[in-house]
PDB file of C-alpha atoms in Angstrom:
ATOM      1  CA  UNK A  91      30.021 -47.517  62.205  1.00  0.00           C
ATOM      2  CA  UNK A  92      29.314 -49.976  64.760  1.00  0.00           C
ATOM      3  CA  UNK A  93      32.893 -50.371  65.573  1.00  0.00           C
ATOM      4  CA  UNK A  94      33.104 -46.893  65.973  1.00  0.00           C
ATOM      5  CA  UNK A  95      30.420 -46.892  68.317  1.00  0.00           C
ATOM      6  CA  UNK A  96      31.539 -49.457  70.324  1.00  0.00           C
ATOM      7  CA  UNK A  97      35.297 -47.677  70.586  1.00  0.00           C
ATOM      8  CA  UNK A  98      33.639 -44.807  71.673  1.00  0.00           C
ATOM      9  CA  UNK A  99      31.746 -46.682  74.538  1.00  0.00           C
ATOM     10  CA  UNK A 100      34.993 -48.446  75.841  1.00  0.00           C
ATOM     11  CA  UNK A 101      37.417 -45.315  75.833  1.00  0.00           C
ATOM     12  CA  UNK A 102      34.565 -43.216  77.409  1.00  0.00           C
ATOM     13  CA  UNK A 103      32.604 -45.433  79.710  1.00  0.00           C
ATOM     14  CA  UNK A 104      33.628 -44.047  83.575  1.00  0.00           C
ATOM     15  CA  UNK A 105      32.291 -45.591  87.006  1.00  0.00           C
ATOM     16  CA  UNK A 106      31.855 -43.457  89.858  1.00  0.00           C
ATOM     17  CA  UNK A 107      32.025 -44.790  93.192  1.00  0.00           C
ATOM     18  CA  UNK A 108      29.605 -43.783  95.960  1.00  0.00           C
ATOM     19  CA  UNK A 109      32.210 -41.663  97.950  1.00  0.00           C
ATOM     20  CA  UNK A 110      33.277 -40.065  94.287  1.00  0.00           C
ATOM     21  CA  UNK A 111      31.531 -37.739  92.331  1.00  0.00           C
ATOM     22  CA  UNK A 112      32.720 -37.394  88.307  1.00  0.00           C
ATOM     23  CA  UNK A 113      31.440 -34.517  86.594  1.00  0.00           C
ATOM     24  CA  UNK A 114      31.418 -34.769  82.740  1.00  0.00           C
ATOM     25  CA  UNK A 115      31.206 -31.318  81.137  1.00  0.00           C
ATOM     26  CA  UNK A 116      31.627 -29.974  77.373  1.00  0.00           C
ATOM     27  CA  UNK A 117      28.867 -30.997  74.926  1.00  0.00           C
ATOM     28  CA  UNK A 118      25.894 -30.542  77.202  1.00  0.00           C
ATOM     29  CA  UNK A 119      24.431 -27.211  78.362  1.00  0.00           C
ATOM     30  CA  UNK A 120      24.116 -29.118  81.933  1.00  0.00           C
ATOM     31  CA  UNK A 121      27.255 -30.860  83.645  1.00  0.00           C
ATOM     32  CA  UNK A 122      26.074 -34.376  83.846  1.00  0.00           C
ATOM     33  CA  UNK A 123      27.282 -35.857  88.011  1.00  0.00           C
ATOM     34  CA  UNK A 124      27.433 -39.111  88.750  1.00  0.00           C
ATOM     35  CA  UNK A 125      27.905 -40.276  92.311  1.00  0.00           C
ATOM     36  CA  UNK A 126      27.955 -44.595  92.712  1.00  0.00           C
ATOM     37  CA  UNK A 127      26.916 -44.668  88.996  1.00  0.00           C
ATOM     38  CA  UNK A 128      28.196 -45.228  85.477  1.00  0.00           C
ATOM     39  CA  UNK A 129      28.210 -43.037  82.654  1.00  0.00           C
ATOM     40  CA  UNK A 130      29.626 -42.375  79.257  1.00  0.00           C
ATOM     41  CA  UNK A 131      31.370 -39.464  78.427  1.00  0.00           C
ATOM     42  CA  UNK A 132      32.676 -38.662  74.635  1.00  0.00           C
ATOM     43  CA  UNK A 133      36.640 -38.548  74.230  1.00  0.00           C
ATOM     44  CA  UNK A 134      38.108 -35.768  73.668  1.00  0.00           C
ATOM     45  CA  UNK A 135      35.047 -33.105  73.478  1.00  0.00           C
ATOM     46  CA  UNK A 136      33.952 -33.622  76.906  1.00  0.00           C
ATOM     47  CA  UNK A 137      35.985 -33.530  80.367  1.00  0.00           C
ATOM     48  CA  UNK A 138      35.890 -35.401  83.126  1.00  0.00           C
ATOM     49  CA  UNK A 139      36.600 -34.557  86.638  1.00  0.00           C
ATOM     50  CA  UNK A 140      36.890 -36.325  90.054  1.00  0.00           C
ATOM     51  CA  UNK A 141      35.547 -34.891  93.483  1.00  0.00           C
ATOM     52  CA  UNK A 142      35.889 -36.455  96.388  1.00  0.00           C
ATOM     53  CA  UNK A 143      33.274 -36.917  98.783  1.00  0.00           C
ATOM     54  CA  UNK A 144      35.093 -37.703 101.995  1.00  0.00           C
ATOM     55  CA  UNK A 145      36.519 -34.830 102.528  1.00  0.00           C
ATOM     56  CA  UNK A 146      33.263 -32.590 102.306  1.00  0.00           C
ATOM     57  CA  UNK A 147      31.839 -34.793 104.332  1.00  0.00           C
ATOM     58  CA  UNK A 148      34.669 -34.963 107.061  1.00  0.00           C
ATOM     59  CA  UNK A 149      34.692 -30.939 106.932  1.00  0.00           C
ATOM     60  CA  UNK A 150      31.037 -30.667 107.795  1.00  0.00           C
ATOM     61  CA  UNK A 151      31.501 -32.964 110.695  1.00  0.00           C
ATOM     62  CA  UNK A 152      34.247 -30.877 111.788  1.00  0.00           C
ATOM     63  CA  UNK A 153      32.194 -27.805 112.081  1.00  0.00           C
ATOM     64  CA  UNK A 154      29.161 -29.626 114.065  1.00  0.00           C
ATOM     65  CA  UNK A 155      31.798 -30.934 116.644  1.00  0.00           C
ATOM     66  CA  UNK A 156      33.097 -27.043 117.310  1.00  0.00           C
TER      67      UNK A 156
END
């Protein structure tokens, strides 16, 4: 059990960086996001996905310089 515990941990464990935020979705009713922090998700049941903060932020600079 503790084995399976600990593969669990290592497969799912994800790092976002402060410029990235990963959204885990599946299990929970609520999309867990994580922006400069770590997280676990669980293999195969929930998804992860990557966003990109730069470019949000470089678009909203755009339209205050016009």
């Amino acid at each position: 059990v503790v084995v399976l515990i600990l593969l669990i941990f290592l497969t799912g464990y994800v790092k976002a960086s402060p410029d990235t935020a990963i959204i885990i979705s599946g299990l929970r009713r609520h999309p867990k996001i994580l922006i400069g922090k770590a997280g676990v998700k669980i293999p195969f049941l929930e998804r992860k996905d990557e966003l990109n903060l730069q470019l949000i932020l470089s678009l909203y600079l755009i339209q205050l310089l016009e």
